[in-house]
XYZ file of N, CA and C in Angstrom:
414
model
N 25.394 -3.522 21.680
C 26.158 -4.250 20.667
C 25.293 -4.141 19.447
N 25.718 -3.572 18.156
C 24.786 -3.802 17.180
C 24.929 -5.222 16.513
N 23.904 -5.910 16.413
C 23.816 -7.070 15.634
C 24.039 -7.166 13.979
N 24.316 -8.129 13.624
C 24.227 -8.233 12.041
C 23.142 -7.800 11.415
N 21.960 -8.485 12.200
C 20.638 -8.390 11.576
C 20.226 -6.840 11.464
N 20.399 -6.019 12.467
C 20.138 -4.722 12.799
C 20.742 -3.907 11.390
N 21.949 -4.151 11.354
C 22.857 -3.455 10.389
C 22.186 -3.882 9.037
N 21.906 -5.122 8.848
C 21.181 -5.347 7.508
C 19.771 -4.743 7.444
N 19.282 -4.731 8.259
C 17.647 -4.006 8.469
C 17.972 -2.485 8.275
N 18.876 -1.692 8.589
C 19.160 -0.236 8.354
C 19.382 -0.212 6.960
N 20.574 -1.036 6.365
C 20.737 -0.939 5.109
C 19.739 -1.129 4.094
N 18.800 -2.144 4.602
C 17.549 -2.604 3.666
C 16.668 -1.259 3.620
N 16.465 -0.769 4.773
C 15.645 0.117 4.944
C 15.764 1.477 4.083
N 17.240 1.732 3.974
C 17.797 2.875 3.334
C 17.638 2.636 1.634
N 18.104 1.258 1.096
C 17.905 0.903 -0.234
C 16.372 1.253 -0.297
N 15.640 0.691 0.364
C 14.083 0.673 0.191
C 13.711 2.043 -0.179
N 14.039 2.895 0.685
C 13.713 4.556 0.678
C 14.226 5.036 -0.770
N 15.095 4.670 -1.260
C 15.477 5.214 -2.806
C 14.589 4.562 -3.862
N 13.843 3.676 -3.613
C 12.979 2.789 -4.478
C 11.451 3.269 -4.016
N 10.656 2.595 -5.255
C 9.392 2.716 -4.931
C 8.484 3.802 -5.525
N 7.389 3.478 -5.161
C 6.211 4.402 -6.047
C 5.204 4.551 -4.929
N 4.494 5.763 -5.144
C 3.224 6.051 -4.010
C 2.143 5.372 -4.495
N 1.704 5.776 -5.790
C 0.281 5.233 -6.191
C 0.366 4.117 -7.200
N -0.653 3.507 -7.212
C -0.986 2.250 -7.903
C -0.676 0.890 -7.140
N -0.764 -0.241 -8.274
C -0.499 -1.488 -7.441
C 1.087 -1.628 -6.624
N 0.767 -2.474 -5.810
C 2.251 -2.578 -5.113
C 3.111 -3.445 -5.925
N 4.571 -3.160 -5.997
C 5.278 -3.874 -6.707
C 6.463 -4.009 -5.922
N 6.249 -4.745 -4.659
C 7.374 -5.352 -3.961
C 8.325 -6.418 -4.848
N 7.627 -7.081 -5.574
C 8.463 -8.236 -6.384
C 9.524 -7.472 -7.354
N 9.436 -6.227 -7.430
C 10.529 -5.633 -8.390
C 11.545 -4.893 -7.323
N 11.673 -4.892 -6.294
C 12.535 -4.780 -5.149
C 13.839 -5.705 -5.306
N 14.955 -5.093 -5.259
C 16.170 -5.779 -5.564
C 16.200 -6.776 -4.461
N 15.858 -6.480 -3.375
C 15.958 -7.679 -2.270
C 15.012 -8.678 -2.367
N 13.903 -8.594 -3.220
C 13.004 -9.574 -3.427
C 13.540 -10.954 -4.146
N 14.566 -10.409 -5.068
C 15.058 -11.500 -5.825
C 15.888 -12.303 -5.352
N 16.689 -11.753 -4.072
C 17.647 -12.463 -3.434
C 16.785 -13.240 -2.298
N 15.425 -12.974 -1.939
C 14.805 -13.863 -0.908
C 14.750 -15.197 -1.484
N 15.003 -16.454 -0.696
C 14.555 -17.583 -0.981
C 13.335 -18.062 -1.636
N 12.971 -18.881 -2.596
C 11.689 -19.192 -2.961
C 10.563 -19.409 -1.761
N 11.222 -19.900 -0.804
C 10.016 -20.191 0.348
C 9.769 -18.808 1.028
N 10.488 -17.815 1.082
C 9.991 -16.654 1.535
C 9.141 -15.799 0.412
N 9.754 -15.867 -0.822
C 8.993 -15.076 -1.918
C 7.671 -15.475 -2.137
N 7.456 -16.861 -1.801
C 5.882 -17.411 -2.054
C 4.933 -16.744 -0.853
N 5.444 -16.261 0.129
C 4.666 -15.458 0.942
C 4.395 -14.187 0.730
N 4.772 -13.836 -0.573
C 4.553 -12.540 -0.871
C 3.634 -12.701 -2.311
N 4.030 -13.483 -3.188
C 3.475 -13.720 -4.374
C 3.220 -15.312 -4.474
N 2.208 -15.679 -5.518
C 2.088 -16.752 -5.957
C 2.547 -16.554 -7.593
N 3.601 -17.387 -7.807
C 4.183 -17.512 -9.134
C 3.659 -18.916 -10.013
N 3.137 -18.603 -11.164
C 2.838 -19.597 -12.148
C 3.527 -19.291 -13.509
N 3.968 -20.180 -14.030
C 4.570 -20.118 -15.343
C 6.203 -20.073 -15.192
N 6.764 -20.398 -16.157
C 8.260 -20.045 -16.489
C 8.488 -19.710 -17.864
N 9.140 -18.430 -18.193
C 9.299 -17.316 -17.060
C 8.062 -17.336 -16.487
N 7.947 -16.515 -15.294
C 6.721 -16.028 -14.460
C 5.740 -15.089 -15.576
N 4.672 -15.659 -15.633
C 3.335 -15.240 -16.688
C 2.342 -14.783 -15.781
N 2.506 -15.220 -14.466
C 1.216 -15.050 -13.624
C 1.808 -14.497 -12.220
N 1.153 -13.547 -11.569
C 1.663 -13.326 -9.886
C 0.250 -12.909 -9.330
N 0.229 -13.394 -8.190
C -0.849 -13.104 -7.541
C -0.254 -12.732 -6.122
N -0.863 -11.637 -5.481
C -0.456 -11.093 -4.447
C -1.014 -11.731 -3.240
N -0.340 -12.625 -2.516
C -0.764 -13.305 -1.483
C -0.923 -12.826 -0.252
N 0.191 -11.833 0.206
C 0.212 -11.026 1.347
C -0.992 -10.078 1.172
N -1.113 -9.443 0.248
C -2.258 -8.448 0.141
C -3.520 -8.973 0.047
N -3.583 -9.986 -0.170
C -4.723 -10.900 -0.004
C -5.386 -11.126 1.250
N -4.418 -11.581 2.255
C -4.483 -12.019 3.495
C -4.686 -10.862 4.323
N -4.349 -9.711 3.876
C -4.552 -8.469 4.642
C -6.017 -7.997 4.377
N -6.517 -8.580 3.276
C -7.936 -8.218 3.077
C -8.204 -7.055 2.014
N -7.052 -6.808 1.190
C -7.100 -5.649 0.326
C -7.627 -6.063 -1.149
N -8.462 -5.463 -1.802
C -8.749 -5.722 -3.059
C -7.843 -5.864 -4.007
N -8.033 -6.909 -4.935
C -7.275 -7.011 -5.932
C -7.315 -6.409 -7.206
N -6.149 -6.079 -7.882
C -6.301 -5.229 -9.162
C -5.698 -6.035 -10.037
N -6.143 -6.113 -11.328
C -5.663 -7.291 -11.974
C -4.902 -6.322 -13.262
N -3.639 -6.429 -13.542
C -3.014 -5.940 -14.848
C -2.694 -6.927 -15.600
N -2.824 -6.715 -16.937
C -2.374 -7.722 -18.255
C -1.249 -6.951 -19.241
N -0.185 -7.735 -19.209
C 0.674 -7.347 -20.268
C 1.448 -8.560 -20.540
N 2.650 -8.529 -20.608
C 3.285 -9.801 -20.970
C 2.775 -10.868 -19.848
N 3.156 -10.129 -18.329
C 3.118 -10.906 -17.311
C 1.625 -10.314 -16.563
N 0.820 -11.483 -16.147
C -0.578 -11.056 -15.469
C -0.262 -10.575 -14.013
N -0.674 -9.713 -13.671
C -0.282 -9.455 -11.868
C -1.604 -8.960 -11.403
N -2.060 -9.910 -10.319
C -3.092 -9.370 -9.448
C -2.458 -9.089 -8.124
N -2.786 -7.713 -7.873
C -2.173 -7.184 -6.690
C -3.055 -6.059 -6.132
N -2.602 -5.742 -4.717
C -2.978 -4.811 -3.793
C -2.727 -3.745 -4.522
N -3.466 -2.576 -4.153
C -3.000 -1.047 -4.418
C -2.155 -0.905 -3.056
N -0.901 0.137 -3.400
C -0.180 0.533 -2.263
C -0.551 1.128 -1.128
N -2.044 2.023 -1.335
C -2.627 2.385 -0.146
C -3.208 1.433 0.753
N -3.606 0.325 0.168
C -4.056 -0.971 1.099
C -2.934 -1.760 1.594
N -2.189 -2.136 0.872
C -0.968 -2.985 1.004
C 0.221 -2.196 1.976
N -0.080 -0.924 2.286
C 0.875 -0.136 2.972
C 0.114 0.613 4.251
N -1.252 0.306 4.436
C -1.889 0.921 5.347
C -1.359 0.676 6.727
N -1.216 2.003 7.330
C -0.654 1.891 8.909
C -1.332 0.692 9.764
N -2.819 0.946 10.036
C -3.611 -0.002 10.713
C -3.384 -1.349 10.296
N -2.961 -1.787 9.067
C -2.814 -3.234 8.692
C -1.286 -3.641 8.822
N -0.399 -2.849 8.870
C 0.950 -3.247 8.911
C 1.494 -4.342 9.813
N 1.071 -4.259 10.938
C 1.563 -5.025 12.043
C 1.001 -6.504 12.227
N -0.382 -6.518 11.428
C -0.877 -7.884 10.961
C -0.121 -8.300 9.851
N 0.132 -7.607 8.893
C 0.767 -7.936 7.613
C 2.074 -8.664 8.039
N 2.739 -7.935 8.927
C 4.223 -8.463 9.358
C 3.985 -9.793 10.037
N 2.937 -9.846 11.009
C 2.794 -11.252 11.775
C 2.346 -12.177 10.588
N 1.603 -11.958 9.740
C 1.135 -12.965 8.619
C 2.312 -13.649 7.927
N 3.166 -12.456 7.612
C 4.503 -12.777 6.775
C 5.404 -13.536 7.428
N 5.505 -12.997 8.602
C 6.732 -13.894 9.543
C 6.334 -15.235 9.956
N 4.880 -15.357 10.094
C 4.425 -16.799 10.243
C 4.453 -17.533 8.985
N 4.113 -17.145 7.952
C 4.291 -17.791 6.694
C 5.632 -18.219 6.265
N 6.553 -17.166 6.452
C 7.996 -17.540 6.291
C 8.860 -18.503 7.299
N 8.346 -18.319 8.509
C 9.100 -19.276 9.656
C 8.528 -20.653 9.140
N 7.161 -20.799 8.701
C 6.698 -22.138 8.330
C 7.312 -22.671 7.232
N 7.511 -21.906 6.134
C 7.721 -22.382 4.846
C 9.440 -22.467 4.751
N 10.054 -21.592 5.442
C 11.644 -21.706 5.397
C 11.960 -22.311 6.802
N 11.405 -23.416 7.063
C 12.076 -23.963 8.130
C 12.585 -23.396 9.299
N 11.752 -22.536 10.000
C 11.985 -21.805 11.238
C 13.357 -20.889 10.841
N 13.443 -20.385 9.836
C 14.734 -19.511 9.434
C 14.375 -17.810 9.817
N 15.003 -17.373 10.782
C 14.870 -16.112 11.258
C 15.106 -15.140 10.453
N 16.442 -15.513 9.543
C 16.786 -14.756 8.613
C 16.146 -14.096 7.410
N 15.426 -15.158 7.264
C 14.509 -14.940 5.873
C 13.482 -14.134 6.415
N 12.929 -14.552 7.708
C 11.516 -13.512 8.149
C 12.197 -12.019 8.148
N 13.170 -11.956 8.925
C 13.774 -10.329 9.053
C 13.998 -9.929 8.075
N 14.567 -10.578 6.930
C 15.035 -9.893 5.737
C 13.516 -9.410 5.095
N 12.764 -10.133 4.900
C 11.481 -9.893 4.078
C 10.629 -8.994 4.907
N 10.774 -9.242 6.446
C 10.015 -8.148 7.022
C 10.510 -6.478 6.852
N 11.844 -6.565 7.096
C 12.586 -5.110 6.846
C 12.164 -4.826 5.358
N 12.389 -5.599 4.277
C 12.119 -5.040 3.023
C 10.502 -4.689 2.798
N 9.460 -5.054 3.446
C 8.168 -4.770 3.391
C 8.113 -3.429 4.269
N 8.718 -3.294 5.393
C 8.296 -1.839 5.970
C 9.121 -1.083 5.290
N 10.440 -1.163 4.736
C 10.987 -0.229 3.922
C 10.449 -0.005 2.601
N 9.758 -1.060 1.906
C 8.973 -0.716 0.627
C 7.789 0.310 1.118
N 7.036 0.193 2.095
C 5.896 1.071 2.396
C 6.539 2.298 2.799
N 7.706 2.483 3.604
C 8.292 3.805 4.077
C 8.934 4.697 2.797
N 9.228 4.004 1.695
C 9.560 4.447 0.664
C 8.494 5.110 -0.118
N 7.621 4.483 0.086
C 6.086 4.898 -0.746
C 5.438 6.158 -0.033
N 6.042 6.510 1.016
C 5.565 7.835 1.944
C 4.521 7.389 2.948
N 4.345 6.079 3.231
C 3.346 5.444 4.079
C 4.046 5.065 5.525
N 3.514 5.374 6.474
C 4.042 4.993 7.708
C 4.656 3.434 7.811
N 5.866 3.665 8.386
C 6.621 2.090 8.705
C 6.015 1.109 9.666
N 5.676 -0.070 9.505
C 5.261 -1.136 10.155
C 6.313 -1.119 11.544
N 5.672 -1.288 12.649
C 6.777 -1.850 13.938
C 7.146 -2.699 13.288
N 8.686 -2.760 13.835
C 9.624 -3.924 13.617
C 9.298 -5.060 14.631
N 9.646 -6.255 13.941
C 9.441 -7.327 14.856
C 10.879 -7.754 15.172
N 10.904 -8.040 16.301
C 12.528 -8.645 16.814
C 12.533 -10.049 17.441
N 13.666 -10.666 17.286
C 14.044 -12.206 17.744
C 14.859 -12.341 18.835
N 14.727 -11.422 19.604
C 15.854 -11.334 20.815
C 15.522 -12.436 21.630
């Protein structure tokens, strides 16, 4: 029997495959699913400062050990390059860090963790990089 979360994961993966960029800094904050995540989950990807947002710092990329690239325009962004953010050998640990952060910040809510993990995997896949292994809560 197919679970609701599995259907959501497939949908998010297909949606993410239609988006994305291969080169440059990671822009997962621009993914449509990102804005639908609760702030407790968003803060595991980025640190937001300002209202409206005037500064973004890539928390996940930093925890992965990726060098940060700074861009300045209306919004200042410090983020990892896609080639590090989506490196196949780092994705499993990135998924684990992301899941641990979201479960802690979002009161052990598995839906937040699964949605964010699927979005991350789909983003990397859409950028032509190997998808991270899926995490399951069976």
